[in-house]
N, CA, C and O atoms as a MOPAC input file, in Angstrom:
PM7 MOZYME 1SCF
protein

 N     46.83100 1    -4.22100 1   175.94300 1
 C     48.02500 1    -4.65300 1   175.24100 1
 C     48.36300 1    -3.63700 1   174.15300 1
 O     47.49400 1    -3.24600 1   173.37300 1
 N     49.59100 1    -3.22300 1   174.10200 1
 C     50.03500 1    -2.24000 1   173.12700 1
 C     50.93700 1    -2.90500 1   172.08700 1
 O     51.84100 1    -3.66400 1   172.43500 1
 N     50.68600 1    -2.61700 1   170.82500 1
 C     51.46600 1    -3.18900 1   169.73400 1
 C     52.32900 1    -2.10000 1   169.13300 1
 O     51.84000 1    -1.01500 1   168.81900 1
 N     53.59800 1    -2.38200 1   168.97400 1
 C     54.50100 1    -1.43300 1   168.33900 1
 C     54.38900 1    -1.59300 1   166.82300 1
 O     54.97000 1    -2.50400 1   166.23400 1
 N     53.64200 1    -0.70300 1   166.21700 1
 C     53.32500 1    -0.80200 1   164.79400 1
 C     54.57100 1    -0.76900 1   163.91600 1
 O     54.62200 1    -1.46400 1   162.90100 1
 N     55.56900 1     0.01900 1   164.28300 1
 C     56.74100 1     0.13100 1   163.42300 1
 C     57.52200 1    -1.17700 1   163.30200 1
 O     58.37000 1    -1.30500 1   162.41800 1
 N     57.25600 1    -2.13600 1   164.16300 1
 C     57.96300 1    -3.41800 1   164.10100 1
 C     57.20600 1    -4.46700 1   163.28800 1
 O     57.72000 1    -5.56000 1   163.05100 1
 N     55.99700 1    -4.14100 1   162.86500 1
 C     55.18700 1    -5.09200 1   162.10300 1
 C     55.33600 1    -4.77600 1   160.62100 1
 O     55.07700 1    -3.65200 1   160.19100 1
 N     55.75200 1    -5.76700 1   159.84400 1
 C     55.89800 1    -5.59800 1   158.40100 1
 C     55.01400 1    -6.64000 1   157.73300 1
 O     55.36700 1    -7.81900 1   157.68100 1
 N     53.88500 1    -6.21500 1   157.23100 1
 C     52.94200 1    -7.14000 1   156.61200 1
 C     53.11400 1    -7.24500 1   155.10300 1
 O     52.43900 1    -8.05900 1   154.47200 1
 N     53.98500 1    -6.45500 1   154.51000 1
 C     54.19200 1    -6.43000 1   153.05600 1
 C     52.88900 1    -6.19000 1   152.30500 1
 O     52.68500 1    -6.72700 1   151.21600 1
 N     52.02800 1    -5.40000 1   152.87600 1
 C     50.76000 1    -5.10400 1   152.22200 1
 C     50.99600 1    -4.28800 1   150.95700 1
 O     51.84900 1    -3.40100 1   150.91400 1
 N     50.23000 1    -4.60800 1   149.94600 1
 C     50.34700 1    -3.88000 1   148.70100 1
 C     51.42400 1    -4.38600 1   147.77500 1
 O     51.52100 1    -3.91600 1   146.64100 1
 N     52.23200 1    -5.32200 1   148.21200 1
 C     53.29200 1    -5.88000 1   147.37700 1
 C     52.76300 1    -7.12000 1   146.67000 1
 O     52.28500 1    -8.05300 1   147.31500 1
 N     52.84800 1    -7.12600 1   145.38200 1
 C     52.46700 1    -8.30600 1   144.61800 1
 C     53.74600 1    -8.92000 1   144.07800 1
 O     54.47100 1    -8.29200 1   143.30700 1
 N     54.01100 1   -10.13000 1   144.48100 1
 C     55.21600 1   -10.82900 1   144.04700 1
 C     54.81000 1   -11.82000 1   142.96300 1
 O     53.94400 1   -12.66800 1   143.18000 1
 N     55.42300 1   -11.71200 1   141.82800 1
 C     55.11400 1   -12.60400 1   140.71900 1
 C     56.21600 1   -13.63200 1   140.53700 1
 O     57.40200 1   -13.33500 1   140.68200 1
 N     55.80100 1   -14.83400 1   140.21900 1
 C     56.76100 1   -15.90200 1   139.95400 1
 C     57.48800 1   -15.62500 1   138.64000 1
 O     56.92300 1   -15.04100 1   137.71500 1
 N     58.73200 1   -16.04900 1   138.57500 1
 C     59.49000 1   -15.96700 1   137.32800 1
 C     59.24900 1   -17.26700 1   136.57900 1
 O     59.84800 1   -18.29600 1   136.89100 1
 N     58.37700 1   -17.21300 1   135.60100 1
 C     57.99400 1   -18.39700 1   134.83200 1
 C     58.51000 1   -18.22400 1   133.41800 1
 O     58.22300 1   -17.23000 1   132.75100 1
 N     59.26800 1   -19.19400 1   132.98000 1
 C     59.81300 1   -19.15600 1   131.62700 1
 C     59.33400 1   -20.36400 1   130.84900 1
 O     59.29500 1   -21.48200 1   131.36300 1
 N     58.97200 1   -20.11900 1   129.60700 1
 C     58.59200 1   -21.20300 1   128.70400 1
 C     59.56000 1   -21.16900 1   127.53500 1
 O     59.71000 1   -20.14700 1   126.86400 1
 N     60.21200 1   -22.29600 1   127.30000 1
 C     61.14800 1   -22.41900 1   126.19100 1
 C     60.33000 1   -22.78900 1   124.94700 1
 O     59.90900 1   -23.93400 1   124.77600 1
 N     60.12100 1   -21.79800 1   124.09500 1
 C     59.28300 1   -22.01700 1   122.91800 1
 C     59.98400 1   -22.82000 1   121.83300 1
 O     59.35100 1   -23.22100 1   120.85600 1
 N     61.26300 1   -23.05500 1   121.98600 1
 C     61.95000 1   -23.98500 1   121.08300 1
 C     61.52500 1   -25.41900 1   121.40400 1
 O     61.50100 1   -26.27800 1   120.52200 1
 N     61.19500 1   -25.66500 1   122.65500 1
 C     60.73100 1   -26.99700 1   123.07800 1
 C     59.20700 1   -27.11900 1   122.95800 1
 O     58.69500 1   -28.16800 1   122.56700 1
 N     58.48900 1   -26.04900 1   123.29600 1
 C     57.02600 1   -26.04800 1   123.24300 1
 C     56.59100 1   -25.36800 1   121.95400 1
 O     56.19400 1   -24.20300 1   121.95400 1
 N     56.67100 1   -26.10800 1   120.86400 1
 C     56.35300 1   -25.53300 1   119.55900 1
 C     54.87500 1   -25.62500 1   119.22400 1
 O     54.34000 1   -24.76000 1   118.53100 1
 N     54.20800 1   -26.66900 1   119.71100 1
 C     52.77900 1   -26.83700 1   119.45800 1
 C     52.12100 1   -27.38900 1   120.72300 1
 O     52.07100 1   -28.60400 1   120.91600 1
 N     51.61600 1   -26.50500 1   121.58200 1
 C     51.04300 1   -26.95200 1   122.85500 1
 C     49.79800 1   -27.83700 1   122.68900 1
 O     49.38600 1   -28.50900 1   123.63400 1
 N     49.21100 1   -27.83600 1   121.51100 1
 C     48.04500 1   -28.69000 1   121.28000 1
 C     48.45300 1   -30.17000 1   121.20500 1
 O     47.63400 1   -31.05300 1   121.46100 1
 N     49.71600 1   -30.43700 1   120.85300 1
 C     50.18200 1   -31.82500 1   120.75600 1
 C     50.09900 1   -32.56800 1   122.08000 1
 O     49.80900 1   -33.76500 1   122.10200 1
 N     50.34800 1   -31.87700 1   123.17500 1
 C     50.30900 1   -32.54400 1   124.48000 1
 C     48.94100 1   -32.40800 1   125.14200 1
 O     48.72500 1   -32.92400 1   126.23900 1
 N     48.03000 1   -31.72400 1   124.48400 1
 C     46.70400 1   -31.56000 1   125.06100 1
 C     46.64600 1   -30.45500 1   126.10400 1
 O     45.77500 1   -30.46900 1   126.97400 1
 N     47.55800 1   -29.50300 1   126.02900 1
 C     47.60100 1   -28.37200 1   126.96200 1
 C     47.68600 1   -28.83700 1   128.40800 1
 O     46.95400 1   -28.35900 1   129.27400 1
 N     48.57700 1   -29.76200 1   128.65100 1
 C     48.71900 1   -30.34700 1   129.99300 1
 C     49.00600 1   -29.31100 1   131.07200 1
 O     48.49200 1   -29.42000 1   132.18500 1
 N     49.82000 1   -28.30800 1   130.75600 1
 C     50.14300 1   -27.29800 1   131.77100 1
 C     48.90800 1   -26.49800 1   132.16900 1
 O     48.72300 1   -26.18900 1   133.34600 1
 N     48.07100 1   -26.16300 1   131.20700 1
 C     46.84700 1   -25.42800 1   131.51700 1
 C     45.93600 1   -26.25400 1   132.41200 1
 O     45.35100 1   -25.73800 1   133.36400 1
 N     45.82300 1   -27.52400 1   132.10300 1
 C     44.94100 1   -28.40100 1   132.87700 1
 C     45.49400 1   -28.70500 1   134.26800 1
 O     44.73100 1   -28.92600 1   135.20900 1
 N     46.82300 1   -28.71400 1   134.39500 1
 C     47.44100 1   -29.05700 1   135.68100 1
 C     47.44400 1   -27.89500 1   136.66500 1
 O     47.47500 1   -28.11400 1   137.87600 1
 N     47.41300 1   -26.68100 1   136.17000 1
 C     47.51300 1   -25.50300 1   137.04100 1
 C     46.20900 1   -25.29800 1   137.81300 1
 O     45.17300 1   -25.01900 1   137.20900 1
 N     46.25100 1   -25.43300 1   139.14500 1
 C     45.03000 1   -25.29200 1   139.93600 1
 C     44.52000 1   -23.85300 1   140.00300 1
 O     43.38700 1   -23.61700 1   140.42400 1
 N     45.34000 1   -22.89600 1   139.59400 1
 C     44.95000 1   -21.49200 1   139.69100 1
 C     44.70000 1   -20.84700 1   138.32100 1
 O     44.51200 1   -19.63400 1   138.23000 1
 N     44.69900 1   -21.65200 1   137.27300 1
 C     44.42000 1   -21.17200 1   135.91000 1
 C     45.28300 1   -19.95600 1   135.54900 1
 O     44.78100 1   -18.91700 1   135.12000 1
 N     46.57100 1   -20.11800 1   135.73400 1
 C     47.51300 1   -19.03500 1   135.53000 1
 C     47.93000 1   -18.88500 1   134.06500 1
 O     48.35000 1   -17.80600 1   133.64700 1
 N     47.81700 1   -19.94900 1   133.29700 1
 C     48.25000 1   -19.93700 1   131.89700 1
 C     47.08900 1   -19.60900 1   130.95800 1
 O     45.92100 1   -19.80500 1   131.29100 1
 N     47.43900 1   -19.11200 1   129.79300 1
 C     46.46700 1   -18.88800 1   128.72300 1
 C     47.04800 1   -19.45000 1   127.43500 1
 O     48.26500 1   -19.48700 1   127.25400 1
 N     46.18300 1   -19.87700 1   126.55900 1
 C     46.59300 1   -20.37400 1   125.24900 1
 C     46.19000 1   -19.31900 1   124.22400 1
 O     45.00600 1   -19.08800 1   123.98100 1
 N     47.19000 1   -18.69000 1   123.63400 1
 C     46.95200 1   -17.57800 1   122.72400 1
 C     47.10000 1   -18.02500 1   121.27100 1
 O     48.06800 1   -18.70300 1   120.92600 1
 N     46.15000 1   -17.65200 1   120.42200 1
 C     46.29700 1   -17.96100 1   118.99200 1
 C     47.35200 1   -17.05500 1   118.36200 1
 O     47.45600 1   -15.87700 1   118.70400 1
 N     48.12200 1   -17.60900 1   117.45400 1
 C     49.18200 1   -16.84500 1   116.79800 1
 C     48.81700 1   -16.41000 1   115.38700 1
 O     49.38000 1   -15.44500 1   114.86900 1
 N     47.89600 1   -17.10300 1   114.77000 1
 C     47.62900 1   -16.83700 1   113.36000 1
 C     46.14600 1   -16.64200 1   113.04700 1
 O     45.72600 1   -16.88800 1   111.91700 1
 N     45.36500 1   -16.21600 1   113.99700 1
 C     43.93200 1   -16.04200 1   113.77100 1
 C     43.65500 1   -14.79600 1   112.94400 1
 O     44.29600 1   -13.75800 1   113.11400 1
 N     42.69800 1   -14.92000 1   112.05800 1
 C     42.20600 1   -13.78100 1   111.28700 1
 C     40.68600 1   -13.85100 1   111.32700 1
 O     40.12700 1   -14.89500 1   111.66100 1
 N     40.02100 1   -12.77400 1   110.99600 1
 C     38.55200 1   -12.83200 1   110.97900 1
 C     38.00200 1   -13.88000 1   110.01500 1
 O     36.89700 1   -14.38800 1   110.20700 1
 N     38.77300 1   -14.20000 1   108.98100 1
 C     38.30900 1   -15.16000 1   107.97400 1
 C     38.64600 1   -16.61500 1   108.30900 1
 O     37.97500 1   -17.53300 1   107.83600 1
 N     39.68900 1   -16.82800 1   109.12600 1
 C     40.16600 1   -18.19000 1   109.37600 1
 C     40.38500 1   -18.43100 1   110.86800 1
 O     40.90800 1   -17.56600 1   111.57100 1
 N     39.98800 1   -19.59600 1   111.34200 1
 C     40.26200 1   -19.93000 1   112.74700 1
 C     41.75700 1   -20.17600 1   112.95000 1
 O     42.46000 1   -20.49200 1   111.99000 1
 N     42.24800 1   -20.03800 1   114.16500 1
 C     43.68200 1   -20.22600 1   114.40500 1
 C     44.10600 1   -21.68000 1   114.24200 1
 O     43.34500 1   -22.60900 1   114.51300 1
 N     45.33900 1   -21.84400 1   113.79200 1
 C     45.91700 1   -23.18800 1   113.67700 1
 C     47.19000 1   -23.30400 1   114.50900 1
 O     47.66200 1   -24.41200 1   114.76500 1
 N     47.75000 1   -22.17400 1   114.93400 1
 C     48.96400 1   -22.16900 1   115.74400 1
 C     48.68600 1   -21.44300 1   117.06200 1
 O     47.99600 1   -20.42400 1   117.09900 1
 N     49.24500 1   -21.99700 1   118.14100 1
 C     48.99000 1   -21.44700 1   119.46400 1
 C     50.27500 1   -21.32800 1   120.26400 1
 O     51.29600 1   -21.92700 1   119.92700 1
 N     50.20200 1   -20.53400 1   121.33800 1
 C     51.33400 1   -20.34600 1   122.22800 1
 C     50.79400 1   -20.28900 1   123.65200 1
 O     49.84000 1   -19.56100 1   123.92800 1
 N     51.40400 1   -21.06000 1   124.56200 1
 C     51.03000 1   -21.00700 1   125.97200 1
 C     51.76800 1   -19.84000 1   126.61500 1
 O     52.98000 1   -19.69500 1   126.46100 1
 N     51.01900 1   -19.01100 1   127.33800 1
 C     51.58600 1   -17.81100 1   127.94200 1
 C     51.22400 1   -17.77600 1   129.42400 1
 O     50.06300 1   -17.98300 1   129.77700 1
 N     52.19700 1   -17.51900 1   130.29500 1
 C     51.87900 1   -17.35500 1   131.72000 1
 C     51.28700 1   -15.96700 1   131.96200 1
 O     52.01600 1   -15.01600 1   132.24500 1
 N     49.97400 1   -15.85700 1   131.84900 1
 C     49.28800 1   -14.56700 1   131.90600 1
 C     49.20400 1   -13.97700 1   133.30700 1
 O     49.36100 1   -12.76900 1   133.48400 1
 N     48.96000 1   -14.80700 1   134.28400 1
 C     48.68300 1   -14.32000 1   135.62900 1
 C     49.74600 1   -14.82600 1   136.60100 1
 O     49.44400 1   -15.58900 1   137.51800 1
 N     50.98000 1   -14.40200 1   136.39800 1
 C     52.12700 1   -14.86900 1   137.19100 1
 C     51.93600 1   -14.64300 1   138.68000 1
 O     52.43600 1   -15.41900 1   139.49500 1
 N     51.22600 1   -13.60000 1   139.04000 1
 C     51.01600 1   -13.29300 1   140.45700 1
 C     50.13400 1   -14.33300 1   141.15100 1
 O     50.09600 1   -14.38600 1   142.38000 1
 N     49.42700 1   -15.15900 1   140.37900 1
 C     48.60000 1   -16.20900 1   140.96500 1
 C     49.39400 1   -17.47800 1   141.29000 1
 O     48.93000 1   -18.32000 1   142.05900 1
 N     50.56000 1   -17.61300 1   140.72000 1
 C     51.36000 1   -18.83400 1   140.88500 1
 C     51.68100 1   -19.08300 1   142.35800 1
 O     52.16900 1   -18.19900 1   143.06200 1
 N     51.39700 1   -20.29800 1   142.80200 1
 C     51.70600 1   -20.67600 1   144.19100 1
 C     52.89400 1   -21.64500 1   144.25900 1
 O     53.12300 1   -22.27500 1   145.29100 1
 N     53.64200 1   -21.76100 1   143.16600 1
 C     54.85100 1   -22.59300 1   143.09800 1
 C     54.56800 1   -24.06700 1   143.37300 1
 O     55.40500 1   -24.75500 1   143.95900 1
 N     53.40700 1   -24.55800 1   142.96200 1
 C     53.09100 1   -25.97700 1   143.17500 1
 C     53.89700 1   -26.87100 1   142.23200 1
 O     54.07700 1   -28.05700 1   142.50900 1
 N     54.38300 1   -26.31200 1   141.12300 1
 C     55.24000 1   -26.99500 1   140.14400 1
 C     54.51500 1   -28.06500 1   139.32400 1
 O     55.16500 1   -28.85600 1   138.64100 1
 N     53.20900 1   -28.10200 1   139.38000 1
 C     52.46100 1   -29.11100 1   138.60400 1
 C     52.67200 1   -28.93400 1   137.10800 1
 O     52.78800 1   -29.91900 1   136.38000 1
 N     52.72200 1   -27.69300 1   136.64200 1
 C     52.92900 1   -27.44900 1   135.21400 1
 C     54.29300 1   -27.96100 1   134.76900 1
 O     54.42500 1   -28.53300 1   133.68600 1
 N     55.29600 1   -27.75600 1   135.59600 1
 C     56.65500 1   -28.21900 1   135.28600 1
 C     56.67900 1   -29.74500 1   135.22000 1
 O     57.30400 1   -30.32400 1   134.33100 1
 N     56.00000 1   -30.38600 1   136.16100 1
 C     55.99200 1   -31.85100 1   136.23900 1
 C     55.27700 1   -32.50500 1   135.06400 1
 O     55.70200 1   -33.56600 1   134.60600 1
 N     54.18400 1   -31.89000 1   134.55800 1
 C     53.39900 1   -32.54500 1   133.50400 1
 C     53.86300 1   -32.20700 1   132.09800 1
 O     53.45400 1   -32.87000 1   131.14500 1
 N     54.70500 1   -31.19500 1   131.94500 1
 C     55.13600 1   -30.80400 1   130.60500 1
 C     56.00300 1   -31.89900 1   129.97700 1
 O     57.09500 1   -32.18000 1   130.46900 1
 N     55.52400 1   -32.51500 1   128.89800 1
 C     56.29900 1   -33.61300 1   128.29500 1
 C     57.57900 1   -33.12800 1   127.61500 1
 O     58.50000 1   -33.91500 1   127.39800 1
 N     57.64100 1   -31.85300 1   127.28300 1
 C     58.81900 1   -31.29700 1   126.62200 1
 C     59.79800 1   -30.66500 1   127.59400 1
 O     60.87000 1   -30.21800 1   127.18500 1
 N     59.44700 1   -30.61800 1   128.88500 1
 C     60.28900 1   -29.96900 1   129.90300 1
 C     60.61100 1   -28.52800 1   129.50100 1
 O     61.74800 1   -28.07100 1   129.61500 1
 N     59.57900 1   -27.82700 1   129.02900 1
 C     59.74600 1   -26.46800 1   128.51200 1
 C     59.47600 1   -25.38300 1   129.54500 1
 O     59.74300 1   -24.21000 1   129.28200 1
 N     58.95400 1   -25.74300 1   130.71200 1
 C     58.56700 1   -24.74800 1   131.71500 1
 C     59.53800 1   -24.76800 1   132.88100 1
 O     59.91700 1   -25.83000 1   133.37700 1
 N     59.93900 1   -23.56700 1   133.31600 1
 C     60.75600 1   -23.45800 1   134.52000 1
 C     60.17500 1   -22.32600 1   135.36900 1
 O     59.69300 1   -21.32100 1   134.84700 1
 N     60.23400 1   -22.51600 1   136.69000 1
 C     59.72500 1   -21.52100 1   137.62500 1
 C     60.80700 1   -21.23500 1   138.65200 1
 O     61.41800 1   -22.15000 1   139.20400 1
 N     61.03400 1   -19.95400 1   138.89600 1
 C     62.02500 1   -19.52800 1   139.89800 1
 C     61.34300 1   -18.64900 1   140.92300 1
 O     61.98900 1   -18.17700 1   141.85900 1

């Protein structure tokens, strides 16, 4: 059996990342909801970053960031659990 290689397109080497937006006007303190989006994501795509940490003081303010967008499988669990409706995925 002969395969015509030029007709096969496997998209190898292409990493497609989800367009994930977080409205930080709505998500002002992710600790208030218990980081529901982080817990809901089966692929651990989000990270919680400290905004005000110093060597002398532990952080008191945080921001949820979609760190690993290429891992997103569009399950939409983060969108569904966000009580502020601050997450959108395209």
